[in-house]
Amino acid sequence: MCRWAAYLGSPIFLEDIISRPGHSLVAQSQEATECKTSTNGDGFGVAWYGQKEQPGLYRDVYPAWSDTNLRAVAQQVKSGLFLSHVRASTGSAISRNNCHPFAAGRWSFMHNGQVGGFEDFRRYADMCVPDELYSHRKGATDSEVMFLIALKEGLDRDPLVALERAVAKMEALSRSRGTTPHMRLSAALSDGHTLYAARYSSDHLAPSLYYRWSDTHQGWAVVSEPLEQDQAGWQELKPGEFLTLTRSGVQVCPFDPAL
């Protein structure tokens, strides 16, 4: 399992999420409290939006706690919308191309969880990605395939429906050719304007996910684990829910991939 954190609001330094809080994402890379593996040291990544439509992307294979370049970037870069992720591999190789977030055009995507037995049906999953999107397939993870299938299914038109269809397709492949758990997912994605998140599982063990409005930052944080211990205001996104955050409000609706 992995840990991740995303932000939408008034521009802040990346470090205000990634490294400064008491239970920051870097802290969670060393000692997560709500996942199967407490250490998430198989790489990290950040996707942030600024003056251009496409996000900036910085990823590497080092543990987040030991990379001085990450801290230097986080201290200097300010953004009103970014996604950040620390990785614990569920089977695929430790490589830069397998680190989240993934980006294609204006979209960015990151995932915590797994698709059971993915290596047994990886070829079939790759075949679900159309030719016009396959050039974006750089790594070997189930998460990247899911993202590209969601793009095929119409992220630009309806992010909720597109992600439901992508998750359903991957879960169906796992059920026919893979192993349990067939699908565990907490995911965040963005088009540079709106931040979306989903939580879902084929069993009763959906990865943890919370969101909170900060008066200090004037923005929303969506995280695998709260950024401060015993901090008030964190709301749990329940399994089977889809979160839409804009600078003007929040919406929660059902997330129900139809197999």
PDB file of C-alpha atoms in Angstrom:
ATOM      1  CA  MET A   1       0.000   0.000   0.000  1.00  0.00           C
ATOM      2  CA  CYS A   2       0.975   3.652  -0.436  1.00  0.00           C
ATOM      3  CA  ARG A   3       0.131   7.007   1.103  1.00  0.00           C
ATOM      4  CA  TRP A   4      -0.834  10.193  -0.708  1.00  0.00           C
ATOM      5  CA  ALA A   5      -2.000  13.772  -0.199  1.00  0.00           C
ATOM      6  CA  ALA A   6      -3.604  16.298  -2.541  1.00  0.00           C
ATOM      7  CA  TYR A   7      -4.464  19.979  -2.186  1.00  0.00           C
ATOM      8  CA  LEU A   8      -6.792  22.515  -3.842  1.00  0.00           C
ATOM      9  CA  GLY A   9      -7.106  26.144  -2.774  1.00  0.00           C
ATOM     10  CA  SER A  10      -5.116  29.326  -2.403  1.00  0.00           C
ATOM     11  CA  PRO A  11      -1.499  28.749  -3.491  1.00  0.00           C
ATOM     12  CA  ILE A  12       0.728  27.314  -0.770  1.00  0.00           C
ATOM     13  CA  PHE A  13       4.239  25.894  -0.713  1.00  0.00           C
ATOM     14  CA  LEU A  14       4.331  22.182  -1.404  1.00  0.00           C
ATOM     15  CA  GLU A  15       6.121  21.688   1.920  1.00  0.00           C
ATOM     16  CA  ASP A  16       2.962  22.781   3.771  1.00  0.00           C
ATOM     17  CA  ILE A  17       1.534  19.351   2.900  1.00  0.00           C
ATOM     18  CA  ILE A  18       4.557  17.246   2.024  1.00  0.00           C
ATOM     19  CA  SER A  19       6.996  17.902   4.875  1.00  0.00           C
ATOM     20  CA  ARG A  20       5.978  20.538   7.456  1.00  0.00           C
ATOM     21  CA  PRO A  21       2.964  19.026   9.273  1.00  0.00           C
ATOM     22  CA  GLY A  22       3.592  16.684  12.185  1.00  0.00           C
ATOM     23  CA  HIS A  23       2.185  13.738  10.233  1.00  0.00           C
ATOM     24  CA  SER A  24       3.173  15.015   6.792  1.00  0.00           C
ATOM     25  CA  LEU A  25       3.456  12.819   3.750  1.00  0.00           C
ATOM     26  CA  VAL A  26       7.207  12.466   4.367  1.00  0.00           C
ATOM     27  CA  ALA A  27       6.444  11.409   7.952  1.00  0.00           C
ATOM     28  CA  GLN A  28       3.933   8.866   6.634  1.00  0.00           C
ATOM     29  CA  SER A  29       6.578   7.456   4.303  1.00  0.00           C
ATOM     30  CA  GLN A  30       8.484   6.431   7.440  1.00  0.00           C
ATOM     31  CA  GLU A  31       5.661   5.639   9.847  1.00  0.00           C
ATOM     32  CA  ALA A  32       2.168   5.352   8.393  1.00  0.00           C
ATOM     33  CA  THR A  33      -0.484   4.381  10.907  1.00  0.00           C
ATOM     34  CA  GLU A  34      -3.493   3.317   8.793  1.00  0.00           C
ATOM     35  CA  CYS A  35      -2.113   0.901   6.237  1.00  0.00           C
ATOM     36  CA  LYS A  36      -0.672  -2.609   6.035  1.00  0.00           C
ATOM     37  CA  THR A  37       2.915  -1.391   5.572  1.00  0.00           C
ATOM     38  CA  SER A  38       4.099   1.376   7.896  1.00  0.00           C
ATOM     39  CA  THR A  39       7.070   2.205   5.634  1.00  0.00           C
ATOM     40  CA  ASN A  40       6.505   3.577   2.132  1.00  0.00           C
ATOM     41  CA  GLY A  41      10.008   3.878   0.741  1.00  0.00           C
ATOM     42  CA  ASP A  42       9.726   2.661  -2.857  1.00  0.00           C
ATOM     43  CA  GLY A  43       9.735   6.112  -4.441  1.00  0.00           C
ATOM     44  CA  PHE A  44       7.698   9.309  -4.404  1.00  0.00           C
ATOM     45  CA  GLY A  45       6.214  11.836  -6.772  1.00  0.00           C
ATOM     46  CA  VAL A  46       4.577  15.243  -7.030  1.00  0.00           C
ATOM     47  CA  ALA A  47       2.383  16.689  -9.793  1.00  0.00           C
ATOM     48  CA  TRP A  48       1.582  20.383  -9.507  1.00  0.00           C
ATOM     49  CA  TYR A  49      -0.314  22.921 -11.590  1.00  0.00           C
ATOM     50  CA  GLY A  50       0.946  26.421 -12.276  1.00  0.00           C
ATOM     51  CA  GLN A  51       0.898  28.725 -15.283  1.00  0.00           C
ATOM     52  CA  LYS A  52       0.593  25.986 -17.901  1.00  0.00           C
ATOM     53  CA  GLU A  53      -2.251  23.589 -18.592  1.00  0.00           C
ATOM     54  CA  GLN A  54      -0.115  20.488 -18.132  1.00  0.00           C
ATOM     55  CA  PRO A  55       1.162  19.708 -14.637  1.00  0.00           C
ATOM     56  CA  GLY A  56       4.776  19.806 -13.571  1.00  0.00           C
ATOM     57  CA  LEU A  57       5.984  16.361 -12.545  1.00  0.00           C
ATOM     58  CA  TYR A  58       8.817  15.322 -10.236  1.00  0.00           C
ATOM     59  CA  ARG A  59       9.281  11.632  -9.386  1.00  0.00           C
ATOM     60  CA  ASP A  60      12.142   9.477  -8.197  1.00  0.00           C
ATOM     61  CA  VAL A  61      12.886   6.079  -6.700  1.00  0.00           C
ATOM     62  CA  TYR A  62      14.512   7.258  -3.477  1.00  0.00           C
ATOM     63  CA  PRO A  63      12.596   7.184  -0.190  1.00  0.00           C
ATOM     64  CA  ALA A  64      10.904  10.547   0.310  1.00  0.00           C
ATOM     65  CA  TRP A  65      12.598  11.043   3.684  1.00  0.00           C
ATOM     66  CA  SER A  66      16.096  10.876   2.195  1.00  0.00           C
ATOM     67  CA  ASP A  67      15.747  12.982  -0.945  1.00  0.00           C
ATOM     68  CA  THR A  68      17.131  16.488  -0.395  1.00  0.00           C
ATOM     69  CA  ASN A  69      15.979  17.574  -3.861  1.00  0.00           C
ATOM     70  CA  LEU A  70      12.363  16.889  -2.906  1.00  0.00           C
ATOM     71  CA  ARG A  71      12.694  19.092   0.168  1.00  0.00           C
ATOM     72  CA  ALA A  72      14.357  21.840  -1.880  1.00  0.00           C
ATOM     73  CA  VAL A  73      11.588  21.766  -4.487  1.00  0.00           C
ATOM     74  CA  ALA A  74       8.866  21.667  -1.821  1.00  0.00           C
ATOM     75  CA  GLN A  75      10.360  24.708  -0.062  1.00  0.00           C
ATOM     76  CA  GLN A  76      10.338  26.831  -3.232  1.00  0.00           C
ATOM     77  CA  VAL A  77       7.386  25.729  -5.390  1.00  0.00           C
ATOM     78  CA  LYS A  78       3.968  27.232  -4.679  1.00  0.00           C
ATOM     79  CA  SER A  79       0.773  25.855  -6.174  1.00  0.00           C
ATOM     80  CA  GLY A  80      -2.971  26.037  -5.698  1.00  0.00           C
ATOM     81  CA  LEU A  81      -3.450  22.454  -6.869  1.00  0.00           C
ATOM     82  CA  PHE A  82      -1.091  19.520  -6.457  1.00  0.00           C
ATOM     83  CA  LEU A  83      -0.968  15.750  -5.919  1.00  0.00           C
ATOM     84  CA  SER A  84       1.785  13.991  -3.942  1.00  0.00           C
ATOM     85  CA  HIS A  85       2.461  10.309  -3.324  1.00  0.00           C
ATOM     86  CA  VAL A  86       4.842   7.970  -1.486  1.00  0.00           C
ATOM     87  CA  ARG A  87       4.977   4.407  -2.761  1.00  0.00           C
ATOM     88  CA  ALA A  88       5.061   0.923  -1.291  1.00  0.00           C
ATOM     89  CA  SER A  89       5.166  -1.437  -4.250  1.00  0.00           C
ATOM     90  CA  THR A  90       2.617  -4.255  -4.434  1.00  0.00           C
ATOM     91  CA  GLY A  91       4.699  -6.183  -6.961  1.00  0.00           C
ATOM     92  CA  SER A  92       5.894  -4.026  -9.848  1.00  0.00           C
ATOM     93  CA  ALA A  93       9.508  -2.879 -10.034  1.00  0.00           C
ATOM     94  CA  ILE A  94      10.910   0.112  -8.192  1.00  0.00           C
ATOM     95  CA  SER A  95      11.488   2.531 -11.062  1.00  0.00           C
ATOM     96  CA  ARG A  96      10.796   6.160 -11.820  1.00  0.00           C
ATOM     97  CA  ASN A  97       8.174   5.239 -14.421  1.00  0.00           C
ATOM     98  CA  ASN A  98       6.249   3.272 -11.800  1.00  0.00           C
ATOM     99  CA  CYS A  99       6.117   6.174  -9.334  1.00  0.00           C
ATOM    100  CA  HIS A 100       2.896   8.139  -8.981  1.00  0.00           C
ATOM    101  CA  PRO A 101       1.383  10.535  -9.898  1.00  0.00           C
ATOM    102  CA  PHE A 102       0.945   9.732 -13.572  1.00  0.00           C
ATOM    103  CA  ALA A 103       0.194  12.483 -16.070  1.00  0.00           C
ATOM    104  CA  ALA A 104      -1.245  12.638 -19.587  1.00  0.00           C
ATOM    105  CA  GLY A 105      -2.137  15.971 -21.129  1.00  0.00           C
ATOM    106  CA  ARG A 106      -3.784  18.129 -18.482  1.00  0.00           C
ATOM    107  CA  TRP A 107      -4.764  15.155 -16.322  1.00  0.00           C
ATOM    108  CA  SER A 108      -2.874  13.746 -13.338  1.00  0.00           C
ATOM    109  CA  PHE A 109      -3.726  10.612 -11.354  1.00  0.00           C
ATOM    110  CA  MET A 110      -2.501   8.670  -8.330  1.00  0.00           C
ATOM    111  CA  HIS A 111      -3.721   5.533  -6.599  1.00  0.00           C
ATOM    112  CA  ASN A 112      -3.312   3.626  -3.375  1.00  0.00           C
ATOM    113  CA  GLY A 113      -4.398  -0.011  -3.380  1.00  0.00           C
ATOM    114  CA  GLN A 114      -4.101  -2.984  -5.672  1.00  0.00           C
ATOM    115  CA  VAL A 115      -5.748  -5.029  -8.393  1.00  0.00           C
ATOM    116  CA  GLY A 116      -5.355  -8.653  -7.359  1.00  0.00           C
ATOM    117  CA  GLY A 117      -3.188 -10.827  -9.596  1.00  0.00           C
ATOM    118  CA  PHE A 118      -2.396  -8.020 -12.036  1.00  0.00           C
ATOM    119  CA  GLU A 119       0.778  -9.673 -13.301  1.00  0.00           C
ATOM    120  CA  ASP A 120      -1.296 -12.651 -14.449  1.00  0.00           C
ATOM    121  CA  PHE A 121      -3.462 -10.520 -16.749  1.00  0.00           C
ATOM    122  CA  ARG A 122      -1.270  -7.498 -17.465  1.00  0.00           C
ATOM    123  CA  ARG A 123      -1.289  -8.173 -21.218  1.00  0.00           C
ATOM    124  CA  TYR A 124      -5.098  -8.212 -21.278  1.00  0.00           C
ATOM    125  CA  ALA A 125      -5.233  -4.965 -19.306  1.00  0.00           C
ATOM    126  CA  ASP A 126      -2.754  -3.285 -21.648  1.00  0.00           C
ATOM    127  CA  MET A 127      -4.942  -4.287 -24.582  1.00  0.00           C
ATOM    128  CA  CYS A 128      -7.749  -2.154 -23.107  1.00  0.00           C
ATOM    129  CA  VAL A 129      -5.680   0.985 -23.680  1.00  0.00           C
ATOM    130  CA  PRO A 130      -6.318   2.455 -27.170  1.00  0.00           C
ATOM    131  CA  ASP A 131      -3.445   3.132 -29.564  1.00  0.00           C
ATOM    132  CA  GLU A 132      -3.769   6.909 -29.246  1.00  0.00           C
ATOM    133  CA  LEU A 133      -3.132   6.700 -25.488  1.00  0.00           C
ATOM    134  CA  TYR A 134      -0.629   3.858 -25.353  1.00  0.00           C
ATOM    135  CA  SER A 135       2.371   6.183 -25.777  1.00  0.00           C
ATOM    136  CA  HIS A 136       1.625   7.332 -22.213  1.00  0.00           C
ATOM    137  CA  ARG A 137       2.147   3.789 -20.900  1.00  0.00           C
ATOM    138  CA  LYS A 138       5.656   4.252 -19.494  1.00  0.00           C
ATOM    139  CA  GLY A 139       5.680   1.878 -16.520  1.00  0.00           C
ATOM    140  CA  ALA A 140       4.304  -1.503 -15.503  1.00  0.00           C
ATOM    141  CA  THR A 141       1.727  -0.745 -12.800  1.00  0.00           C
ATOM    142  CA  ASP A 142      -1.951  -1.555 -12.587  1.00  0.00           C
ATOM    143  CA  SER A 143      -2.544   2.064 -11.542  1.00  0.00           C
ATOM    144  CA  GLU A 144      -1.198   3.541 -14.777  1.00  0.00           C
ATOM    145  CA  VAL A 145      -3.344   1.212 -16.893  1.00  0.00           C
ATOM    146  CA  MET A 146      -6.415   2.159 -14.857  1.00  0.00           C
ATOM    147  CA  PHE A 147      -5.675   5.848 -15.467  1.00  0.00           C
ATOM    148  CA  LEU A 148      -5.307   5.378 -19.221  1.00  0.00           C
ATOM    149  CA  ILE A 149      -8.505   3.312 -19.407  1.00  0.00           C
ATOM    150  CA  ALA A 150     -10.305   6.101 -17.540  1.00  0.00           C
ATOM    151  CA  LEU A 151      -9.019   8.583 -20.125  1.00  0.00           C
ATOM    152  CA  LYS A 152     -10.386   6.318 -22.840  1.00  0.00           C
ATOM    153  CA  GLU A 153     -13.733   6.127 -21.027  1.00  0.00           C
ATOM    154  CA  GLY A 154     -14.125   9.918 -21.018  1.00  0.00           C
ATOM    155  CA  LEU A 155     -12.443  11.690 -18.103  1.00  0.00           C
ATOM    156  CA  ASP A 156     -12.900  14.964 -19.967  1.00  0.00           C
ATOM    157  CA  ARG A 157     -16.665  14.440 -20.208  1.00  0.00           C
ATOM    158  CA  ASP A 158     -17.561  12.794 -16.895  1.00  0.00           C
ATOM    159  CA  PRO A 159     -14.759  11.918 -14.440  1.00  0.00           C
ATOM    160  CA  LEU A 160     -17.047   9.912 -12.138  1.00  0.00           C
ATOM    161  CA  VAL A 161     -18.415   7.649 -14.853  1.00  0.00           C
ATOM    162  CA  ALA A 162     -15.029   7.286 -16.565  1.00  0.00           C
ATOM    163  CA  LEU A 163     -13.305   6.176 -13.368  1.00  0.00           C
ATOM    164  CA  GLU A 164     -16.172   3.816 -12.477  1.00  0.00           C
ATOM    165  CA  ARG A 165     -15.848   2.153 -15.878  1.00  0.00           C
ATOM    166  CA  ALA A 166     -12.064   1.848 -15.598  1.00  0.00           C
ATOM    167  CA  VAL A 167     -12.259   0.354 -12.104  1.00  0.00           C
ATOM    168  CA  ALA A 168     -15.017  -2.052 -13.187  1.00  0.00           C
ATOM    169  CA  LYS A 169     -12.956  -3.218 -16.152  1.00  0.00           C
ATOM    170  CA  MET A 170      -9.878  -3.854 -14.036  1.00  0.00           C
ATOM    171  CA  GLU A 171     -11.874  -5.594 -11.297  1.00  0.00           C
ATOM    172  CA  ALA A 172     -13.577  -7.803 -13.871  1.00  0.00           C
ATOM    173  CA  LEU A 173     -10.174  -8.859 -15.250  1.00  0.00           C
ATOM    174  CA  SER A 174      -8.995  -9.643 -11.732  1.00  0.00           C
ATOM    175  CA  ARG A 175     -12.086 -11.729 -11.044  1.00  0.00           C
ATOM    176  CA  SER A 176     -11.675 -13.731 -14.246  1.00  0.00           C
ATOM    177  CA  ARG A 177      -7.871 -14.034 -14.400  1.00  0.00           C
ATOM    178  CA  GLY A 178      -6.389 -12.763 -11.143  1.00  0.00           C
ATOM    179  CA  THR A 179      -6.657 -13.246  -7.395  1.00  0.00           C
ATOM    180  CA  THR A 180      -8.160 -11.616  -4.326  1.00  0.00           C
ATOM    181  CA  PRO A 181      -8.327  -8.866  -3.280  1.00  0.00           C
ATOM    182  CA  HIS A 182      -9.777  -8.012  -6.677  1.00  0.00           C
ATOM    183  CA  MET A 183      -9.857  -4.241  -6.127  1.00  0.00           C
ATOM    184  CA  ARG A 184      -8.778  -1.873  -3.387  1.00  0.00           C
ATOM    185  CA  LEU A 185      -8.666   1.771  -4.289  1.00  0.00           C
ATOM    186  CA  SER A 186      -8.261   5.253  -2.978  1.00  0.00           C
ATOM    187  CA  ALA A 187      -7.463   7.535  -5.885  1.00  0.00           C
ATOM    188  CA  ALA A 188      -7.068  11.221  -6.654  1.00  0.00           C
ATOM    189  CA  LEU A 189      -7.150  12.862 -10.044  1.00  0.00           C
ATOM    190  CA  SER A 190      -7.301  16.361 -11.477  1.00  0.00           C
ATOM    191  CA  ASP A 191      -7.653  18.268 -14.737  1.00  0.00           C
ATOM    192  CA  GLY A 192      -5.885  21.325 -13.313  1.00  0.00           C
ATOM    193  CA  HIS A 193      -9.106  22.977 -12.138  1.00  0.00           C
ATOM    194  CA  THR A 194     -11.068  20.453 -10.075  1.00  0.00           C
ATOM    195  CA  LEU A 195      -9.789  17.828  -7.647  1.00  0.00           C
ATOM    196  CA  TYR A 196     -11.521  14.445  -7.561  1.00  0.00           C
ATOM    197  CA  ALA A 197     -11.081  11.492  -5.193  1.00  0.00           C
ATOM    198  CA  ALA A 198     -12.656   8.050  -4.836  1.00  0.00           C
ATOM    199  CA  ARG A 199     -12.656   5.263  -2.272  1.00  0.00           C
ATOM    200  CA  TYR A 200     -13.733   1.725  -3.095  1.00  0.00           C
ATOM    201  CA  SER A 201     -13.007  -1.943  -2.417  1.00  0.00           C
ATOM    202  CA  SER A 202     -14.273  -5.313  -3.578  1.00  0.00           C
ATOM    203  CA  ASP A 203     -13.992  -6.485   0.038  1.00  0.00           C
ATOM    204  CA  HIS A 204     -14.361  -4.715   3.374  1.00  0.00           C
ATOM    205  CA  LEU A 205     -10.835  -3.246   3.450  1.00  0.00           C
ATOM    206  CA  ALA A 206     -10.980  -0.012   1.454  1.00  0.00           C
ATOM    207  CA  PRO A 207      -7.834   2.141   1.893  1.00  0.00           C
ATOM    208  CA  SER A 208      -8.267   5.057   4.279  1.00  0.00           C
ATOM    209  CA  LEU A 209      -9.170   8.508   2.925  1.00  0.00           C
ATOM    210  CA  TYR A 210      -9.962  11.865   4.568  1.00  0.00           C
ATOM    211  CA  TYR A 211     -10.607  15.449   3.531  1.00  0.00           C
ATOM    212  CA  ARG A 212     -10.585  18.778   5.379  1.00  0.00           C
ATOM    213  CA  TRP A 213     -11.003  22.515   4.789  1.00  0.00           C
ATOM    214  CA  SER A 214      -8.211  24.687   6.219  1.00  0.00           C
ATOM    215  CA  ASP A 215      -9.001  28.266   7.195  1.00  0.00           C
ATOM    216  CA  THR A 216      -5.259  28.885   7.504  1.00  0.00           C
ATOM    217  CA  HIS A 217      -4.481  27.870   3.922  1.00  0.00           C
ATOM    218  CA  GLN A 218      -7.927  28.650   2.500  1.00  0.00           C
ATOM    219  CA  GLY A 219      -7.965  25.312   0.762  1.00  0.00           C
ATOM    220  CA  TRP A 220      -8.910  21.640   0.825  1.00  0.00           C
ATOM    221  CA  ALA A 221      -6.591  18.760   1.672  1.00  0.00           C
ATOM    222  CA  VAL A 222      -7.435  15.171   0.700  1.00  0.00           C
ATOM    223  CA  VAL A 223      -5.161  12.636   2.367  1.00  0.00           C
ATOM    224  CA  SER A 224      -4.609   8.989   3.176  1.00  0.00           C
ATOM    225  CA  GLU A 225      -4.044   9.970   6.814  1.00  0.00           C
ATOM    226  CA  PRO A 226      -4.689  13.249   8.699  1.00  0.00           C
ATOM    227  CA  LEU A 227      -1.675  15.560   8.564  1.00  0.00           C
ATOM    228  CA  GLU A 228      -1.727  16.301  12.302  1.00  0.00           C
ATOM    229  CA  GLN A 229      -2.523  13.920  15.136  1.00  0.00           C
ATOM    230  CA  ASP A 230      -5.818  14.722  16.899  1.00  0.00           C
ATOM    231  CA  GLN A 231      -6.553  17.633  14.533  1.00  0.00           C
ATOM    232  CA  ALA A 232     -10.264  18.472  14.339  1.00  0.00           C
ATOM    233  CA  GLY A 233     -12.232  18.824  11.135  1.00  0.00           C
ATOM    234  CA  TRP A 234     -11.124  15.763   9.170  1.00  0.00           C
ATOM    235  CA  GLN A 235     -14.016  13.983   7.450  1.00  0.00           C
ATOM    236  CA  GLU A 236     -13.745  10.399   6.305  1.00  0.00           C
ATOM    237  CA  LEU A 237     -14.669   9.652   2.712  1.00  0.00           C
ATOM    238  CA  LYS A 238     -16.599   6.428   3.074  1.00  0.00           C
ATOM    239  CA  PRO A 239     -16.124   3.338   0.894  1.00  0.00           C
ATOM    240  CA  GLY A 240     -18.215   3.686  -2.250  1.00  0.00           C
ATOM    241  CA  GLU A 241     -18.034   7.486  -2.351  1.00  0.00           C
ATOM    242  CA  PHE A 242     -16.681   9.963  -4.928  1.00  0.00           C
ATOM    243  CA  LEU A 243     -15.488  13.415  -3.885  1.00  0.00           C
ATOM    244  CA  THR A 244     -15.491  16.509  -6.110  1.00  0.00           C
ATOM    245  CA  LEU A 245     -13.692  19.608  -4.835  1.00  0.00           C
ATOM    246  CA  THR A 246     -13.717  23.012  -6.494  1.00  0.00           C
ATOM    247  CA  ARG A 247     -12.667  26.397  -5.205  1.00  0.00           C
ATOM    248  CA  SER A 248     -16.342  27.128  -4.551  1.00  0.00           C
ATOM    249  CA  GLY A 249     -17.485  23.956  -2.832  1.00  0.00           C
ATOM    250  CA  VAL A 250     -17.545  20.220  -2.190  1.00  0.00           C
ATOM    251  CA  GLN A 251     -19.762  17.408  -3.458  1.00  0.00           C
ATOM    252  CA  VAL A 252     -19.902  13.760  -2.383  1.00  0.00           C
ATOM    253  CA  CYS A 253     -21.811  11.199  -4.431  1.00  0.00           C
ATOM    254  CA  PRO A 254     -21.893   7.396  -4.770  1.00  0.00           C
ATOM    255  CA  PHE A 255     -19.062   5.566  -6.514  1.00  0.00           C
ATOM    256  CA  ASP A 256     -20.393   2.278  -7.815  1.00  0.00           C
ATOM    257  CA  PRO A 257     -18.398   0.494 -10.548  1.00  0.00           C
ATOM    258  CA  ALA A 258     -20.828  -1.751 -12.410  1.00  0.00           C
ATOM    259  CA  LEU A 259     -19.150  -5.074 -13.160  1.00  0.00           C
TER     260      LEU A 259
END
